[in-house]
Short mmCIF file of C-alpha atoms and ligand atoms in Angstrom, two decimals:
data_model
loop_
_atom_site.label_atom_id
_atom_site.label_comp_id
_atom_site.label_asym_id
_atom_site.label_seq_id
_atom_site.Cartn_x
_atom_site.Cartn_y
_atom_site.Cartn_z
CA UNK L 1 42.19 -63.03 5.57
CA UNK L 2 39.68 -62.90 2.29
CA UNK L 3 41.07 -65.09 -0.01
CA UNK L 4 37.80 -65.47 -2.42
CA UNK L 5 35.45 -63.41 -2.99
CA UNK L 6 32.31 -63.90 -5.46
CA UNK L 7 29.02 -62.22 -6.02
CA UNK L 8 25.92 -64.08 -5.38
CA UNK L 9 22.57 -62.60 -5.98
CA UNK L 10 20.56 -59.30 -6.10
CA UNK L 11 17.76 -59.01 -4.65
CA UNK L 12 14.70 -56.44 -3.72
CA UNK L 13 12.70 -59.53 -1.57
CA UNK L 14 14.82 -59.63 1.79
CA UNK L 15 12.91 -63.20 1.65
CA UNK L 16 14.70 -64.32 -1.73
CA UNK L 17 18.37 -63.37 0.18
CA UNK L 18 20.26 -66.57 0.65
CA UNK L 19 19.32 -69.43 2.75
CA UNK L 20 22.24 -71.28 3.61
CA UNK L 21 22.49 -69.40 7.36
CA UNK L 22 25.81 -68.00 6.29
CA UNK L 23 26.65 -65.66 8.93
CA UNK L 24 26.72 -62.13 7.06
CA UNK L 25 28.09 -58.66 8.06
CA UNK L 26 26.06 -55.61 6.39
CA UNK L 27 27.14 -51.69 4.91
CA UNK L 28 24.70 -49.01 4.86
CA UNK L 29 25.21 -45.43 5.15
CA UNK L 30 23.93 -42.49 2.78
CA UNK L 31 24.15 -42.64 -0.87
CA UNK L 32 27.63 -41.97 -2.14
CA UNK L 33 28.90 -42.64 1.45
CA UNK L 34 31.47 -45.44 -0.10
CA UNK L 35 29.79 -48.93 0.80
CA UNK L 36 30.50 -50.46 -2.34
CA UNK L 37 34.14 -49.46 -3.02
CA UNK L 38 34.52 -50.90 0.87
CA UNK L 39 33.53 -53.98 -0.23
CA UNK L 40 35.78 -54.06 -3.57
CA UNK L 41 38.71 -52.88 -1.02
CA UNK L 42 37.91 -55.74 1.48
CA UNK L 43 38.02 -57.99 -1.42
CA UNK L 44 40.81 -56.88 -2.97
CA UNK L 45 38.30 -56.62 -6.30
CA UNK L 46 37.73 -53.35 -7.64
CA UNK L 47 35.12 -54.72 -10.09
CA UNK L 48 33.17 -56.62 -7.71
CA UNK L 49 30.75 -54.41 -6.23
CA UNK L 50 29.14 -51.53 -8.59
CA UNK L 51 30.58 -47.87 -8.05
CA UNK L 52 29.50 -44.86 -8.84
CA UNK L 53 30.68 -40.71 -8.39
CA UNK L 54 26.68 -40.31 -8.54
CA UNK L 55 25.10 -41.33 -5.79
CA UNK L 56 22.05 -43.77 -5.88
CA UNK L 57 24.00 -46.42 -7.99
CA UNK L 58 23.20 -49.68 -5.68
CA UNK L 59 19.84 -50.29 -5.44
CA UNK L 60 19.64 -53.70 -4.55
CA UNK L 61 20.62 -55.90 -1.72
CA UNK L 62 23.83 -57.62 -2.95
CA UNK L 63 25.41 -61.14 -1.50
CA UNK L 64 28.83 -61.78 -1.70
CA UNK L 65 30.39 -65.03 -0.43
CA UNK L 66 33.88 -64.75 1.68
CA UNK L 67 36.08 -67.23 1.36
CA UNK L 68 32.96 -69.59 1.30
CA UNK L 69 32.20 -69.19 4.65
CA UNK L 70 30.16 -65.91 5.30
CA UNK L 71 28.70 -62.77 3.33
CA UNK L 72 29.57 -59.25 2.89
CA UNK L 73 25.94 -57.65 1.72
CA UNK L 74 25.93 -54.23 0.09
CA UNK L 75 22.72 -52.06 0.90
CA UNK L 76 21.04 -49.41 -1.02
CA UNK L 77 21.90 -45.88 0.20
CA UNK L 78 19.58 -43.68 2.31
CA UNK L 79 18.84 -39.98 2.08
CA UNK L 80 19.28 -39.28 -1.54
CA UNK L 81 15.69 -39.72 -3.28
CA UNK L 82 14.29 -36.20 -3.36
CA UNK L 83 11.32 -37.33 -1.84
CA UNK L 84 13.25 -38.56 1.25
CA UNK L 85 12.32 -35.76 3.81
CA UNK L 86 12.31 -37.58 6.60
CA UNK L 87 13.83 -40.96 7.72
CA UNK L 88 11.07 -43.27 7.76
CA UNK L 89 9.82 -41.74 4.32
CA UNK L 90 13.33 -42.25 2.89
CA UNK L 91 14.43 -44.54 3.75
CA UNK L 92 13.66 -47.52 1.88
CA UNK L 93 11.68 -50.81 2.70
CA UNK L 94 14.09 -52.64 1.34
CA UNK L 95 16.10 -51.71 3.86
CA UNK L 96 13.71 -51.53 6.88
CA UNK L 97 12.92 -55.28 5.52
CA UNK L 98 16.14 -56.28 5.49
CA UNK L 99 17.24 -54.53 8.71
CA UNK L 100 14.53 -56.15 10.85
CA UNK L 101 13.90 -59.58 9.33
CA UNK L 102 17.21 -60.76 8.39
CA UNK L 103 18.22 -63.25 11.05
CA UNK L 104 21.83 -63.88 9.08
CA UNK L 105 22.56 -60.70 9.92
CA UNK L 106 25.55 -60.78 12.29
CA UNK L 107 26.43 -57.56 12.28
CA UNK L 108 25.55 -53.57 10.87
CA UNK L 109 28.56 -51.39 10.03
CA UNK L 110 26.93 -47.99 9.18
CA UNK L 111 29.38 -46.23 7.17
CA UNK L 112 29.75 -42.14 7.74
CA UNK L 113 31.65 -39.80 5.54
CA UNK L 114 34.66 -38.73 7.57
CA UNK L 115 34.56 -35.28 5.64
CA UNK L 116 31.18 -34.03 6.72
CA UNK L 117 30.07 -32.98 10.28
CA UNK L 118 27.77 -35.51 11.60
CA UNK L 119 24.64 -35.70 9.39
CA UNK L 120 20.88 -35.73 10.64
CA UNK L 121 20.30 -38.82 8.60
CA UNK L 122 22.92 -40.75 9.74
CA UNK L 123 22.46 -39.90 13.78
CA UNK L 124 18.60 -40.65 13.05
CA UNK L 125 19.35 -43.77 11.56
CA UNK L 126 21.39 -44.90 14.25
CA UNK L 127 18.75 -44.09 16.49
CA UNK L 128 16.46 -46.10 14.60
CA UNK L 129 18.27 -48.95 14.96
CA UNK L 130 18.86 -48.33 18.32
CA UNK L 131 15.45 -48.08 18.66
CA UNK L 132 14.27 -51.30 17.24
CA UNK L 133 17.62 -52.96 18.98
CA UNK L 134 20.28 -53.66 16.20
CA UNK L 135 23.64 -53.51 17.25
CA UNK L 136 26.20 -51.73 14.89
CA UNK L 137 29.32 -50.47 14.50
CA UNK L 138 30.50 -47.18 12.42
CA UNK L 139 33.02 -47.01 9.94
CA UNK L 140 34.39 -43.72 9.33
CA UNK L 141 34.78 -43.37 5.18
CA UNK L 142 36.96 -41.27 2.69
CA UNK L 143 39.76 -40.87 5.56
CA UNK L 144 42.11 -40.57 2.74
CA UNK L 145 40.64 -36.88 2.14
CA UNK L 146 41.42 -35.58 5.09
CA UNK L 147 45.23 -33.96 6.69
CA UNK L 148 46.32 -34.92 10.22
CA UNK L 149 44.86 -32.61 11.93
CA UNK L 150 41.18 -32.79 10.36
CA UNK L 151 41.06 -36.35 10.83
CA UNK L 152 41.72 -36.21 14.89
CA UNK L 153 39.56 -33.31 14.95
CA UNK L 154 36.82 -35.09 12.92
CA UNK L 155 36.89 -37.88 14.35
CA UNK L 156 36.68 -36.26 17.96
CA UNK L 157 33.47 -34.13 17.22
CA UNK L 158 31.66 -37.30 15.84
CA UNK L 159 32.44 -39.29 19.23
CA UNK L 160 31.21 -35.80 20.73
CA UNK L 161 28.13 -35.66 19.04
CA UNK L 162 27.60 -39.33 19.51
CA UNK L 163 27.91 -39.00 23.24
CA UNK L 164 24.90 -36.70 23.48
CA UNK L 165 22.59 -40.04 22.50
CA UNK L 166 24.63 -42.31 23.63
CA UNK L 167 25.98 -44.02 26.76
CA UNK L 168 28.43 -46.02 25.32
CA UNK L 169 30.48 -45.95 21.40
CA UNK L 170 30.00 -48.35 19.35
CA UNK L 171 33.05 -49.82 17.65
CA UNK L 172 34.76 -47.33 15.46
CA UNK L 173 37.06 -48.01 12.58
CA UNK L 174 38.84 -45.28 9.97
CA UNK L 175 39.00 -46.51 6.42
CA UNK L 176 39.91 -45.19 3.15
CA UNK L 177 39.11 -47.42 0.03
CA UNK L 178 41.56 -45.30 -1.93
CA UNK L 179 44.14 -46.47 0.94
CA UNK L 180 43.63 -49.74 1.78
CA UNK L 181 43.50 -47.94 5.48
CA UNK L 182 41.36 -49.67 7.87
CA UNK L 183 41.45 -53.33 6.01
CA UNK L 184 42.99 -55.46 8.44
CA UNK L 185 41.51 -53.98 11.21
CA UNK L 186 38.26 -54.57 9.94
CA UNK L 187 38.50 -58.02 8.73
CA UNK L 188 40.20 -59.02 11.93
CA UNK L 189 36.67 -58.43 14.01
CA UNK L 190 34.89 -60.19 11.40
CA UNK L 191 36.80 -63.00 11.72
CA UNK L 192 36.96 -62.86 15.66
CA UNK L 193 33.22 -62.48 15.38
CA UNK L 194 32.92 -65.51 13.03
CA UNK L 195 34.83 -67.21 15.12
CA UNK L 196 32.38 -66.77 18.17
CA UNK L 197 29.67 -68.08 16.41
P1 GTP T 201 25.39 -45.88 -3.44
O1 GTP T 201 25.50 -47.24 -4.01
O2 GTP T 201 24.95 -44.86 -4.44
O3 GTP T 201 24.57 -45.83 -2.20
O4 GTP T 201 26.87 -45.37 -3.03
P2 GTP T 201 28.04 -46.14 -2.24
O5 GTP T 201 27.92 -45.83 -0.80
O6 GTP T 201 28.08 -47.57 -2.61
O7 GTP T 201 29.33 -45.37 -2.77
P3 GTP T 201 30.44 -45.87 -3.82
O8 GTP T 201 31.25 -46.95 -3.25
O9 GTP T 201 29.79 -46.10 -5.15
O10 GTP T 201 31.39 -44.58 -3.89
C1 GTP T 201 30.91 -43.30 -4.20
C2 GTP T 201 32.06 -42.42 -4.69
O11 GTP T 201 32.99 -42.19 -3.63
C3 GTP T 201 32.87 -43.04 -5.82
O12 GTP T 201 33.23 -42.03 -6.73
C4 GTP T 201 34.10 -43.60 -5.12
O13 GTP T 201 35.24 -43.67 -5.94
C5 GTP T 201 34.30 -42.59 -4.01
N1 GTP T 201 34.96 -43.20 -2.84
C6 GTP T 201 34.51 -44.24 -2.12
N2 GTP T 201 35.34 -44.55 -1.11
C7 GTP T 201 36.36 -43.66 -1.19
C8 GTP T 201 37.57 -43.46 -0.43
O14 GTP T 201 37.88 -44.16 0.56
N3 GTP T 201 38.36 -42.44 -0.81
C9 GTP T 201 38.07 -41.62 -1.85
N4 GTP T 201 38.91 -40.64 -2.14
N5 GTP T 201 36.96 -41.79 -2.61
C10 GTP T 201 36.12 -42.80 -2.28
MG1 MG T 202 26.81 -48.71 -3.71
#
């Protein structure tokens, strides 16, 4: 259970992030995609983490401390500078940085819109990080914005798609910020992670 929740630092310099070798669990996903209001949900804050209905609003990495024990860190967005035409050109250092040199980084949940059939971006990405061998899991966003029936069938053309790259799923979970949906579920394999350690 999150019982505190407090916001640390910002930070461009993945080598100014904290050093206390807190275990932390990241968000990424495209601009917009709802990493921020995720962590304000988690939290039970809606103030902590910046929002925005235009996308591009968190620039920075961001370190919150849970509960004093471990970090929730909120990423930049990909995919949204015009520039950005393909992955490695958009998407940020800052990220790439972070991404590869972070060793407190426990574990990547790369968040996907739940509306949208899957993106380019977001499949590339994945492969990226498949590529350079960081484990993740996805968290399906918005969930709140779609009826019964587009939500199964959503859901079941992502794990489609994903099973043209892929051998295996990663873990899934549905969340809506709006909801609370997906909170307990989420926090519980944190915590069973943390408790690994
Ligand atoms: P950047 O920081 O720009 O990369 O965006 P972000 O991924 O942090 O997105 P953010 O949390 O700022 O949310 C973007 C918009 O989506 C805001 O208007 C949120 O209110 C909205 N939003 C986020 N999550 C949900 C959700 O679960 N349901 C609904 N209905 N809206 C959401
Ligand atoms: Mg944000």
């Amino acid at each position: 259970m999150i019982t505190n929740a407090e916001f640390v630092i910002s930070n461009t310099d993945v080598n100014k992030c904290p050093k206390d070798k807190k275990p932390e669990y990241a968000f990424i996903g495209r601009s917009n995609v709802g990493k921020s209001s995720l962590i304000n949900m988690l939290t039970n804050n809606k103030h902590l983490a910046k929002t925005s209905s235009k996308p591009g609003k968190t620039q920075l990495i961001n370190h919150f401390i849970i509960n004093n024990e471990w970090y929730l860190v909120d990423l930049p967005g990909y995919g949204y500078a015009k520039t950005s035409k393909t992955l490695r050109a958009g998407f940020s250092k800052i990220i790439q940085d972070y991404i590869q040199k972070r060793e407190e980084l426990t574990s990547l949940f790369v968040l996907v819109d739940s509306r949208h059939e899957p993106q380019k971006i977001d499949l590339e990405f994945m492969e990226w990080l498949g590529e350079n061998g960081i484990p993740f899991s996805i968290i399906f966003t918005k969930m709140d914005k779609l009826n019964k029936t587009k939500r199964t069938e959503n859901i079941e053309n992502y794990k489609t798609k994903l099973f043209e790259t892929w051998e295996q799923l990663p873990p899934l979970f549905l969340t809506s910020s709006a909801k609370a949906e997906g909170k307990t579920e989420l926090v519980n394999y944190i915590e069973e992670i943390n408790k690994s350690l």
